[in-house]
Amino acid sequence: MPVFKKIMGSDERDEKMDLLWVHLDREATTPLYEQLYLHVKKEITSGRIDHGTKLPSKRKLAEFLKVSQNTVESTYNQLVAEGYVEVLPRKGFFVQAYEQLDYAPVSSQHTTTSVADSPPIRFNFHPTHIDTRYFPFDKWRKYVRQVVDQSNQQLLLLGHASGDQPFRQEIANYLYHSRGVQCTWEQVVIGAGMETLVQQLFLLFGKKSVYGIEDPGYQLMRKLLRHHPHEFYPFTVDEEGVDVQALTQSPVNIMYTTPSHHFPYGAVLSVNRRQQLLKWAEEKNDRFIIEDDYDSEFRYSGKTIPSLQSMDKHHKVIYVGSFSKSLIPSARLSYMVLPQTLIERYNNLFSFHHSTVSRIDQHVLTLFMQAGDFEKHVNRMRKLYRRKRDIVLQAMKPYENQLSIIGERSGLHIVVVIKNGMSEEELVQAANDVQVKVYPLSHYTIEQQVSQHPRIVLGFASIPEEQLEEAVTTVLHAWKYMK
């Protein structure tokens, strides 16, 4: 019988840090409060201090570090001002919940330079960034002019809470032809970003629901669950996807998964486990699956993986997707497809809501999709990202005995297993020393997994094609693969 680790959200506020060790160089010209501020900030942004954690009291930390309370107070005030920490009256200082904050590497050497003196980043291997240089501005501008017209005055008014029908219909058509999703336009709900839709699902399922998530996995879901808060359990992922057998022996009733392209490993949930997962959901009325079809547009080899929703015969799968990777991250255009069994409950609960997405943006994208320009753009970007992936793989090929690659068949990133004897922290710092930003696997995990070699999540989409080989060779040189 597996042992499960129950995890609660940050609002319980029962986790606290009694001590916070940091080496303060009292001979340095950098003030003690700035040294302490830089250390705590790095601990937060690296994930070593998770959001929701209560920091030591000013008095206790001052006594422990042998500094004045004014020093600690100056540190905390700066962290509060920058949004890393929040103050709860009569409770203390808590690490603030933040969304998708970039990983800031923790240096093994204690710096005495200010943040302003940090060198600029030349290459950022962020796994979720895209290449914006190829956005079809001319065509998009044409459709904006068509929509932003006096004849469309009604678009200035509030629309349907779930989004306008033409947009929802176009999404339903697209999902059927591209992913095999079976739905009507009435089942499609539009939302401003995945976080908006997921929080609506939290309200729909109520506070007593228990969630399951993949570990490692997509950060946003973990942060939302902790922030609200909800009880949740992490489940490990292997080459066949999430561990469904462990799920069946847990108290979870809502499972969040990326079955067609796991983040970050790129694993595809096997047919056997898909059937097991659907069977698990069918066994109880309150069980549902949230299928995040992450990076589904960007598969470079093999057949397109069908959606889990297309296999669902008992209305248990909630399909969620977004235009952030395929088109415009800043437009916050996301959607979910609700099972027929949840539509009435959803409409009753959110009857007083208004759509969180601009009606103008909805209609511009509708025209863009109807004209076939969205499909053309995705095909173009798929070819571009495939070329970029090939550049990365080719640059690493001479060192295939000293490193291995996971998840290269699809998506905008790979996971590199480093076998040169360096630790994860050393790899991140070595890259940072040559102005390259990389992201360790531990940034996306809840329970630290034991592995023989450290793993780095390397996103290649946003780095210009003509600079990508240089970017890869720069970081390989920093990792002592190249002389």
Short mmCIF file of C-alpha atoms in Angstrom, two decimals:
data_model
loop_
_atom_site.label_atom_id
_atom_site.label_comp_id
_atom_site.label_asym_id
_atom_site.label_seq_id
_atom_site.Cartn_x
_atom_site.Cartn_y
_atom_site.Cartn_z
CA MET A 1 0.00 0.00 0.00
CA PRO A 2 1.65 3.29 -1.06
CA VAL A 3 2.19 6.05 1.45
CA PHE A 4 0.72 9.37 0.32
CA LYS A 5 1.91 12.79 1.30
CA LYS A 6 -1.00 15.12 1.97
CA ILE A 7 -0.33 18.69 0.87
CA MET A 8 -2.46 21.65 1.86
CA GLY A 9 -2.70 25.16 0.54
CA SER A 10 -0.97 28.21 1.92
CA ASP A 11 -4.02 29.69 3.64
CA GLU A 12 -3.62 27.19 6.47
CA ARG A 13 -0.53 29.22 7.41
CA ASP A 14 0.66 26.50 9.74
CA GLU A 15 4.04 25.99 8.11
CA LYS A 16 6.72 28.20 9.54
CA MET A 17 10.45 28.57 9.36
CA ASP A 18 11.95 28.95 12.81
CA LEU A 19 15.49 29.54 11.56
CA LEU A 20 16.93 30.99 8.37
CA TRP A 21 20.65 30.36 8.04
CA VAL A 22 22.71 32.74 5.95
CA HIS A 23 26.36 33.70 5.98
CA LEU A 24 26.68 37.47 6.43
CA ASP A 25 30.04 38.98 5.57
CA ARG A 26 30.50 41.70 8.17
CA GLU A 27 33.69 42.91 6.47
CA ALA A 28 32.00 43.52 3.10
CA THR A 29 30.99 46.97 1.87
CA THR A 30 27.50 45.65 1.05
CA PRO A 31 25.13 46.40 3.98
CA LEU A 32 24.02 43.42 6.05
CA TYR A 33 20.35 44.03 5.27
CA GLU A 34 21.10 43.87 1.51
CA GLN A 35 23.06 40.62 1.91
CA LEU A 36 20.16 39.14 3.85
CA TYR A 37 17.62 40.47 1.31
CA LEU A 38 19.52 38.95 -1.63
CA HIS A 39 19.78 35.59 0.14
CA VAL A 40 16.08 35.37 1.06
CA LYS A 41 15.03 36.50 -2.41
CA LYS A 42 17.15 33.78 -4.03
CA GLU A 43 15.73 31.17 -1.65
CA ILE A 44 12.19 32.20 -2.64
CA THR A 45 12.72 32.44 -6.40
CA SER A 46 14.60 29.13 -6.49
CA GLY A 47 11.72 27.38 -4.75
CA ARG A 48 13.79 26.49 -1.68
CA ILE A 49 11.34 28.54 0.37
CA ASP A 50 7.91 27.81 -1.03
CA HIS A 51 5.10 30.34 -1.15
CA GLY A 52 2.87 30.26 1.91
CA THR A 53 5.83 29.65 4.22
CA LYS A 54 5.93 31.79 7.34
CA LEU A 55 9.28 33.50 7.78
CA PRO A 56 10.95 33.78 11.20
CA SER A 57 9.88 36.70 13.34
CA LYS A 58 12.10 39.78 13.22
CA ARG A 59 13.17 39.29 16.81
CA LYS A 60 13.97 35.57 16.45
CA LEU A 61 15.88 36.00 13.19
CA ALA A 62 17.82 38.98 14.56
CA GLU A 63 18.85 36.97 17.62
CA PHE A 64 19.83 33.97 15.53
CA LEU A 65 21.94 35.98 13.05
CA LYS A 66 23.34 38.30 15.73
CA VAL A 67 22.13 41.43 13.94
CA SER A 68 19.81 44.26 14.90
CA GLN A 69 16.06 44.00 14.42
CA ASN A 70 16.34 47.06 12.16
CA THR A 71 18.49 45.01 9.76
CA VAL A 72 15.85 42.26 9.55
CA GLU A 73 13.05 44.82 9.33
CA SER A 74 14.76 46.57 6.39
CA THR A 75 15.12 43.20 4.65
CA TYR A 76 11.49 42.24 5.17
CA ASN A 77 10.24 45.68 4.11
CA GLN A 78 12.14 45.42 0.83
CA LEU A 79 10.76 41.93 0.17
CA VAL A 80 7.24 43.17 0.92
CA ALA A 81 7.69 46.16 -1.40
CA GLU A 82 8.76 43.87 -4.26
CA GLY A 83 5.89 41.44 -3.70
CA TYR A 84 7.90 38.45 -2.51
CA VAL A 85 6.50 38.60 1.00
CA GLU A 86 3.15 39.64 2.44
CA VAL A 87 2.33 40.80 5.95
CA LEU A 88 -0.68 39.34 7.72
CA PRO A 89 -1.72 41.39 10.77
CA ARG A 90 -0.96 39.65 14.06
CA LYS A 91 0.32 36.59 12.16
CA GLY A 92 3.63 37.56 10.61
CA PHE A 93 5.48 37.56 7.29
CA PHE A 94 4.55 35.00 4.66
CA VAL A 95 6.09 34.22 1.29
CA GLN A 96 3.67 35.57 -1.28
CA ALA A 97 2.04 33.39 -3.92
CA TYR A 98 3.34 34.38 -7.31
CA GLU A 99 2.69 33.07 -10.85
CA GLN A 100 5.39 31.70 -13.12
CA LEU A 101 8.21 33.60 -11.46
CA ASP A 102 11.43 32.84 -13.32
CA TYR A 103 13.94 30.65 -11.57
CA ALA A 104 16.82 32.60 -10.05
CA PRO A 105 19.84 30.34 -9.53
CA VAL A 106 21.26 29.98 -6.06
CA SER A 107 24.96 30.71 -6.00
CA SER A 108 27.30 28.58 -3.97
CA GLN A 109 29.41 31.73 -3.57
CA HIS A 110 28.08 34.56 -1.46
CA THR A 111 27.87 37.66 -3.61
CA THR A 112 28.59 41.18 -2.44
CA THR A 113 27.21 42.94 -5.52
CA SER A 114 23.80 44.56 -5.79
CA VAL A 115 21.01 43.37 -8.06
CA ALA A 116 21.63 46.28 -10.40
CA ASP A 117 25.19 45.05 -10.98
CA SER A 118 24.08 41.60 -12.19
CA PRO A 119 25.18 40.90 -15.78
CA PRO A 120 22.45 40.78 -18.45
CA ILE A 121 21.23 37.40 -19.65
CA ARG A 122 22.40 36.61 -23.20
CA PHE A 123 20.40 33.42 -23.69
CA ASN A 124 17.30 32.41 -21.75
CA PHE A 125 16.31 28.73 -22.09
CA HIS A 126 12.90 29.26 -20.49
CA PRO A 127 10.72 26.21 -21.29
CA THR A 128 7.46 28.14 -21.79
CA HIS A 129 8.63 31.12 -23.85
CA ILE A 130 7.83 31.30 -27.57
CA ASP A 131 9.34 32.98 -30.64
CA THR A 132 7.34 36.19 -31.16
CA ARG A 133 9.24 37.33 -34.25
CA TYR A 134 7.07 35.27 -36.57
CA PHE A 135 3.70 36.50 -35.38
CA PRO A 136 1.52 37.32 -38.46
CA PHE A 137 1.08 41.01 -37.66
CA ASP A 138 -0.23 42.00 -41.11
CA LYS A 139 -3.03 39.45 -41.16
CA TRP A 140 -3.91 40.06 -37.53
CA ARG A 141 -4.08 43.79 -38.19
CA LYS A 142 -6.46 43.15 -41.10
CA TYR A 143 -8.91 41.27 -38.90
CA VAL A 144 -8.65 43.85 -36.14
CA ARG A 145 -9.71 46.53 -38.64
CA GLN A 146 -12.68 44.39 -39.68
CA VAL A 147 -13.81 43.86 -36.10
CA VAL A 148 -13.10 47.35 -34.73
CA ASP A 149 -15.70 49.02 -36.88
CA GLN A 150 -18.77 51.12 -36.23
CA SER A 151 -20.95 48.31 -37.55
CA ASN A 152 -19.81 46.18 -34.60
CA GLN A 153 -20.92 48.51 -31.83
CA GLN A 154 -22.52 45.59 -29.99
CA LEU A 155 -19.05 44.21 -29.26
CA LEU A 156 -18.50 47.14 -26.91
CA LEU A 157 -21.15 45.66 -24.62
CA LEU A 158 -20.78 42.72 -22.26
CA GLY A 159 -21.24 39.34 -23.91
CA HIS A 160 -22.08 35.84 -22.76
CA ALA A 161 -20.33 34.71 -19.58
CA SER A 162 -18.82 31.68 -21.34
CA GLY A 163 -17.74 33.61 -24.43
CA ASP A 164 -19.38 34.55 -27.72
CA GLN A 165 -20.95 31.74 -29.74
CA PRO A 166 -18.95 32.20 -33.00
CA PHE A 167 -15.66 31.85 -31.12
CA ARG A 168 -16.83 28.87 -29.10
CA GLN A 169 -18.14 27.22 -32.27
CA GLU A 170 -14.82 27.73 -34.05
CA ILE A 171 -12.92 26.22 -31.12
CA ALA A 172 -15.26 23.21 -31.05
CA ASN A 173 -14.66 22.66 -34.79
CA TYR A 174 -10.90 23.05 -34.43
CA LEU A 175 -10.67 20.64 -31.49
CA TYR A 176 -12.71 18.00 -33.30
CA HIS A 177 -10.54 18.04 -36.42
CA SER A 178 -7.18 18.44 -34.67
CA ARG A 179 -7.60 16.52 -31.40
CA GLY A 180 -10.70 14.37 -31.85
CA VAL A 181 -12.52 16.21 -29.05
CA GLN A 182 -16.25 15.46 -29.13
CA CYS A 183 -18.26 18.49 -28.02
CA THR A 184 -20.83 21.10 -28.95
CA TRP A 185 -20.12 24.81 -28.81
CA GLU A 186 -22.28 25.05 -25.67
CA GLN A 187 -19.70 22.93 -23.80
CA VAL A 188 -16.87 25.37 -24.55
CA VAL A 189 -16.04 28.00 -21.93
CA ILE A 190 -13.65 30.87 -22.69
CA GLY A 191 -11.39 32.27 -19.97
CA ALA A 192 -8.53 34.75 -19.54
CA GLY A 193 -5.74 32.26 -18.98
CA MET A 194 -5.62 28.77 -17.55
CA GLU A 195 -5.57 30.10 -14.00
CA THR A 196 -9.00 31.70 -14.45
CA LEU A 197 -10.56 28.50 -15.76
CA VAL A 198 -8.93 26.28 -13.14
CA GLN A 199 -10.14 28.54 -10.34
CA GLN A 200 -13.66 28.29 -11.74
CA LEU A 201 -13.31 24.51 -11.57
CA PHE A 202 -12.22 24.81 -7.93
CA LEU A 203 -15.48 26.62 -7.18
CA LEU A 204 -17.45 24.12 -9.25
CA PHE A 205 -16.09 21.11 -7.37
CA GLY A 206 -16.16 22.68 -3.91
CA LYS A 207 -13.75 22.79 -1.00
CA LYS A 208 -14.02 19.10 -0.10
CA SER A 209 -12.56 17.86 -3.37
CA VAL A 210 -9.09 16.31 -3.23
CA TYR A 211 -6.79 16.83 -6.20
CA GLY A 212 -4.04 14.80 -7.79
CA ILE A 213 -1.22 16.32 -9.84
CA GLU A 214 1.82 15.01 -11.70
CA ASP A 215 5.23 15.27 -10.07
CA PRO A 216 7.24 16.75 -11.68
CA GLY A 217 4.62 18.83 -13.36
CA TYR A 218 3.24 22.17 -14.46
CA GLN A 219 3.89 24.78 -11.75
CA LEU A 220 0.71 26.78 -12.17
CA MET A 221 -1.60 24.02 -10.94
CA ARG A 222 0.51 23.38 -7.85
CA LYS A 223 0.63 27.08 -6.99
CA LEU A 224 -3.12 27.54 -7.45
CA LEU A 225 -3.91 24.54 -5.27
CA ARG A 226 -1.69 25.82 -2.50
CA HIS A 227 -2.98 29.35 -2.74
CA HIS A 228 -6.71 28.60 -2.45
CA PRO A 229 -6.06 26.16 -0.57
CA HIS A 230 -6.96 22.59 -1.54
CA GLU A 231 -5.71 19.25 -0.37
CA PHE A 232 -3.69 17.56 -3.08
CA TYR A 233 -1.35 14.64 -3.69
CA PRO A 234 1.60 14.38 -6.10
CA PHE A 235 2.03 11.30 -8.30
CA THR A 236 5.25 10.29 -9.99
CA VAL A 237 5.66 10.10 -13.76
CA ASP A 238 7.61 7.52 -15.77
CA GLU A 239 7.96 6.71 -19.47
CA GLU A 240 4.28 5.61 -19.59
CA GLY A 241 2.99 8.76 -17.90
CA VAL A 242 1.50 9.32 -14.48
CA ASP A 243 1.29 6.46 -11.96
CA VAL A 244 -2.41 5.57 -12.20
CA GLN A 245 -2.05 2.56 -9.90
CA ALA A 246 -1.03 4.85 -7.03
CA LEU A 247 -3.94 7.17 -7.88
CA THR A 248 -6.48 4.36 -7.48
CA GLN A 249 -5.32 3.82 -3.89
CA SER A 250 -5.51 7.49 -2.89
CA PRO A 251 -8.36 9.74 -1.64
CA VAL A 252 -8.13 11.91 -4.79
CA ASN A 253 -11.32 12.58 -6.74
CA ILE A 254 -10.05 15.21 -9.24
CA MET A 255 -6.95 14.30 -11.27
CA TYR A 256 -5.04 16.94 -13.27
CA THR A 257 -2.89 15.43 -16.00
CA THR A 258 -1.09 16.21 -19.27
CA PRO A 259 -1.61 12.84 -21.01
CA SER A 260 -0.54 13.72 -24.57
CA HIS A 261 2.62 15.61 -23.66
CA HIS A 262 3.68 15.58 -20.03
CA PHE A 263 5.44 18.66 -18.73
CA PRO A 264 8.39 18.54 -18.52
CA TYR A 265 9.31 14.97 -19.53
CA GLY A 266 7.21 14.85 -22.70
CA ALA A 267 5.90 11.38 -21.80
CA VAL A 268 2.69 10.16 -23.43
CA LEU A 269 0.20 8.40 -21.17
CA SER A 270 0.04 4.84 -22.48
CA VAL A 271 -3.21 3.38 -23.80
CA ASN A 272 -3.34 0.95 -20.89
CA ARG A 273 -3.00 3.73 -18.32
CA ARG A 274 -5.52 5.91 -20.18
CA GLN A 275 -8.07 3.14 -19.86
CA GLN A 276 -7.20 2.68 -16.19
CA LEU A 277 -7.55 6.41 -15.58
CA LEU A 278 -10.94 6.58 -17.29
CA LYS A 279 -12.10 3.52 -15.37
CA TRP A 280 -11.01 5.14 -12.10
CA ALA A 281 -13.09 8.23 -12.92
CA GLU A 282 -16.13 6.18 -13.88
CA GLU A 283 -16.25 4.35 -10.55
CA LYS A 284 -17.57 7.32 -8.54
CA ASN A 285 -19.88 10.21 -9.43
CA ASP A 286 -17.63 12.89 -7.96
CA ARG A 287 -14.50 11.81 -9.83
CA PHE A 288 -13.28 13.83 -12.81
CA ILE A 289 -10.15 14.25 -14.90
CA ILE A 290 -8.76 17.64 -15.95
CA GLU A 291 -6.91 17.03 -19.22
CA ASP A 292 -4.43 19.79 -20.02
CA ASP A 293 -3.50 19.30 -23.68
CA TYR A 294 -0.11 20.91 -23.22
CA ASP A 295 1.85 21.73 -26.42
CA SER A 296 -0.45 19.50 -28.48
CA GLU A 297 0.22 21.51 -31.67
CA PHE A 298 3.95 20.85 -31.66
CA ARG A 299 4.66 17.18 -32.27
CA TYR A 300 7.63 16.43 -34.54
CA SER A 301 7.56 12.69 -35.08
CA GLY A 302 5.03 9.88 -35.07
CA LYS A 303 1.27 10.14 -35.25
CA THR A 304 -0.76 12.80 -33.47
CA ILE A 305 -1.69 11.61 -30.00
CA PRO A 306 -5.49 11.53 -29.58
CA SER A 307 -6.93 13.46 -26.66
CA LEU A 308 -8.06 11.60 -23.57
CA GLN A 309 -11.43 13.32 -23.97
CA SER A 310 -11.94 11.56 -27.31
CA MET A 311 -11.89 8.22 -25.43
CA ASP A 312 -14.28 9.36 -22.70
CA LYS A 313 -17.66 7.64 -22.93
CA HIS A 314 -18.97 8.58 -19.51
CA HIS A 315 -18.51 12.39 -19.45
CA LYS A 316 -15.65 12.41 -16.97
CA VAL A 317 -12.98 14.46 -18.76
CA ILE A 318 -12.68 18.24 -18.67
CA TYR A 319 -10.47 19.27 -21.58
CA VAL A 320 -8.48 22.51 -21.20
CA GLY A 321 -6.30 24.28 -23.73
CA SER A 322 -4.83 27.66 -24.61
CA PHE A 323 -3.63 29.82 -27.50
CA SER A 324 -0.65 31.02 -25.44
CA LYS A 325 1.97 28.77 -27.04
CA SER A 326 0.46 28.62 -30.50
CA LEU A 327 -0.32 32.32 -30.93
CA ILE A 328 -0.42 35.10 -28.29
CA PRO A 329 0.51 34.61 -24.61
CA SER A 330 -0.49 38.16 -23.64
CA ALA A 331 -4.03 37.90 -25.04
CA ARG A 332 -4.88 35.34 -22.29
CA LEU A 333 -7.06 33.29 -24.66
CA SER A 334 -7.81 29.93 -23.06
CA TYR A 335 -10.73 27.53 -23.07
CA MET A 336 -12.14 24.42 -21.46
CA VAL A 337 -14.64 21.84 -22.65
CA LEU A 338 -17.01 20.76 -19.90
CA PRO A 339 -18.73 17.35 -19.92
CA GLN A 340 -22.48 17.54 -20.51
CA THR A 341 -23.03 16.42 -16.90
CA LEU A 342 -21.39 19.62 -15.55
CA ILE A 343 -22.85 22.28 -17.85
CA GLU A 344 -26.05 22.95 -15.90
CA ARG A 345 -24.16 23.14 -12.60
CA TYR A 346 -21.59 25.47 -14.14
CA ASN A 347 -24.20 27.79 -15.67
CA ASN A 348 -26.11 28.02 -12.39
CA LEU A 349 -22.99 28.77 -10.37
CA PHE A 350 -21.57 31.40 -12.74
CA SER A 351 -24.80 32.93 -14.02
CA PHE A 352 -23.83 36.36 -12.61
CA HIS A 353 -20.33 36.31 -14.16
CA HIS A 354 -19.20 38.04 -17.33
CA SER A 355 -16.65 36.76 -19.80
CA THR A 356 -13.06 37.49 -18.74
CA VAL A 357 -11.87 37.77 -22.37
CA SER A 358 -12.38 40.81 -24.58
CA ARG A 359 -15.15 40.25 -27.13
CA ILE A 360 -13.06 42.08 -29.70
CA ASP A 361 -10.18 39.63 -29.24
CA GLN A 362 -12.62 36.74 -29.47
CA HIS A 363 -13.98 37.91 -32.80
CA VAL A 364 -10.57 38.76 -34.24
CA LEU A 365 -9.33 35.25 -33.50
CA THR A 366 -12.58 33.81 -34.86
CA LEU A 367 -11.96 35.48 -38.25
CA PHE A 368 -8.30 34.42 -38.11
CA MET A 369 -9.32 30.78 -37.60
CA GLN A 370 -12.18 30.82 -40.12
CA ALA A 371 -9.82 32.05 -42.86
CA GLY A 372 -7.41 29.18 -42.17
CA ASP A 373 -4.67 31.56 -41.00
CA PHE A 374 -4.39 29.98 -37.57
CA GLU A 375 -3.69 26.56 -39.05
CA LYS A 376 -1.12 28.07 -41.42
CA HIS A 377 0.59 29.87 -38.54
CA VAL A 378 0.75 26.71 -36.40
CA ASN A 379 2.21 24.72 -39.29
CA ARG A 380 4.82 27.40 -39.87
CA MET A 381 5.79 27.54 -36.21
CA ARG A 382 5.92 23.74 -35.98
CA LYS A 383 8.49 23.68 -38.79
CA LEU A 384 10.47 26.48 -37.13
CA TYR A 385 10.50 24.79 -33.72
CA ARG A 386 11.46 21.47 -35.31
CA ARG A 387 14.46 23.15 -36.92
CA LYS A 388 15.40 24.69 -33.58
CA ARG A 389 15.08 21.35 -31.82
CA ASP A 390 17.32 19.79 -34.46
CA ILE A 391 19.96 22.48 -33.91
CA VAL A 392 19.98 21.72 -30.18
CA LEU A 393 20.17 17.95 -30.71
CA GLN A 394 22.94 18.30 -33.29
CA ALA A 395 25.00 20.52 -31.00
CA MET A 396 24.69 17.95 -28.20
CA LYS A 397 25.26 14.87 -30.34
CA PRO A 398 29.08 14.74 -29.86
CA TYR A 399 28.51 14.38 -26.11
CA GLU A 400 25.78 11.73 -26.19
CA ASN A 401 27.89 9.44 -23.99
CA GLN A 402 28.08 12.13 -21.32
CA LEU A 403 24.49 13.34 -21.42
CA SER A 404 21.08 12.06 -22.47
CA ILE A 405 17.95 13.80 -23.68
CA ILE A 406 14.32 13.24 -22.69
CA GLY A 407 11.20 14.52 -24.47
CA GLU A 408 12.65 15.51 -27.84
CA ARG A 409 9.69 14.27 -29.92
CA SER A 410 7.41 17.18 -29.19
CA GLY A 411 7.05 20.51 -27.40
CA LEU A 412 9.23 23.57 -26.99
CA HIS A 413 11.80 22.16 -24.58
CA ILE A 414 13.84 19.09 -23.74
CA VAL A 415 15.14 17.66 -20.49
CA VAL A 416 18.91 17.13 -20.46
CA VAL A 417 20.39 14.55 -18.09
CA ILE A 418 23.91 15.74 -17.24
CA LYS A 419 26.55 13.09 -16.50
CA ASN A 420 29.68 15.16 -15.91
CA GLY A 421 29.79 15.01 -12.12
CA MET A 422 28.46 18.51 -11.52
CA SER A 423 25.52 19.04 -9.18
CA GLU A 424 22.29 20.71 -10.24
CA GLU A 425 23.21 23.87 -8.37
CA GLU A 426 26.65 23.94 -9.96
CA LEU A 427 25.16 23.54 -13.44
CA VAL A 428 22.75 26.42 -12.94
CA GLN A 429 25.46 28.66 -11.53
CA ALA A 430 27.97 27.76 -14.25
CA ALA A 431 25.43 28.73 -16.90
CA ASN A 432 24.59 31.92 -15.04
CA ASP A 433 28.30 32.83 -14.93
CA VAL A 434 28.32 32.94 -18.77
CA GLN A 435 25.02 34.89 -18.87
CA VAL A 436 22.85 31.90 -19.76
CA LYS A 437 19.70 31.12 -17.82
CA VAL A 438 18.67 27.48 -17.43
CA TYR A 439 16.02 25.78 -15.30
CA PRO A 440 16.65 22.74 -13.08
CA LEU A 441 14.12 19.93 -12.86
CA SER A 442 13.81 20.47 -9.11
CA HIS A 443 12.05 23.74 -9.89
CA TYR A 444 9.09 21.70 -11.14
CA THR A 445 8.98 19.02 -8.46
CA ILE A 446 7.25 18.76 -5.09
CA GLU A 447 9.01 15.76 -3.63
CA GLN A 448 12.71 15.65 -4.42
CA GLN A 449 13.24 12.54 -6.52
CA VAL A 450 16.39 10.50 -6.20
CA SER A 451 18.27 10.30 -9.49
CA GLN A 452 21.86 9.48 -10.31
CA HIS A 453 22.39 12.56 -12.46
CA PRO A 454 20.94 16.11 -12.32
CA ARG A 455 18.44 17.19 -14.96
CA ILE A 456 17.98 20.55 -16.65
CA VAL A 457 14.83 21.67 -18.47
CA LEU A 458 16.04 23.45 -21.60
CA GLY A 459 13.55 25.51 -23.62
CA PHE A 460 14.69 26.40 -27.14
CA ALA A 461 11.68 28.18 -28.69
CA SER A 462 12.40 31.81 -27.85
CA ILE A 463 16.10 31.91 -28.79
CA PRO A 464 16.56 33.13 -32.41
CA GLU A 465 17.39 30.32 -34.80
CA GLU A 466 20.63 31.96 -35.93
CA GLN A 467 21.83 32.25 -32.30
CA LEU A 468 20.72 28.88 -30.99
CA GLU A 469 23.88 26.91 -31.80
CA GLU A 470 25.97 29.55 -30.03
CA ALA A 471 23.61 29.43 -27.05
CA VAL A 472 23.92 25.66 -26.73
CA THR A 473 27.70 25.59 -27.19
CA THR A 474 28.06 28.39 -24.63
CA VAL A 475 26.26 26.43 -21.95
CA LEU A 476 28.01 23.16 -22.90
CA HIS A 477 31.34 24.92 -22.53
CA ALA A 478 30.27 26.20 -19.11
CA TRP A 479 29.41 22.61 -18.20
CA LYS A 480 32.93 21.52 -19.17
CA TYR A 481 31.85 19.48 -22.20
CA MET A 482 33.91 21.64 -24.56
CA LYS A 483 37.47 22.88 -24.27
#
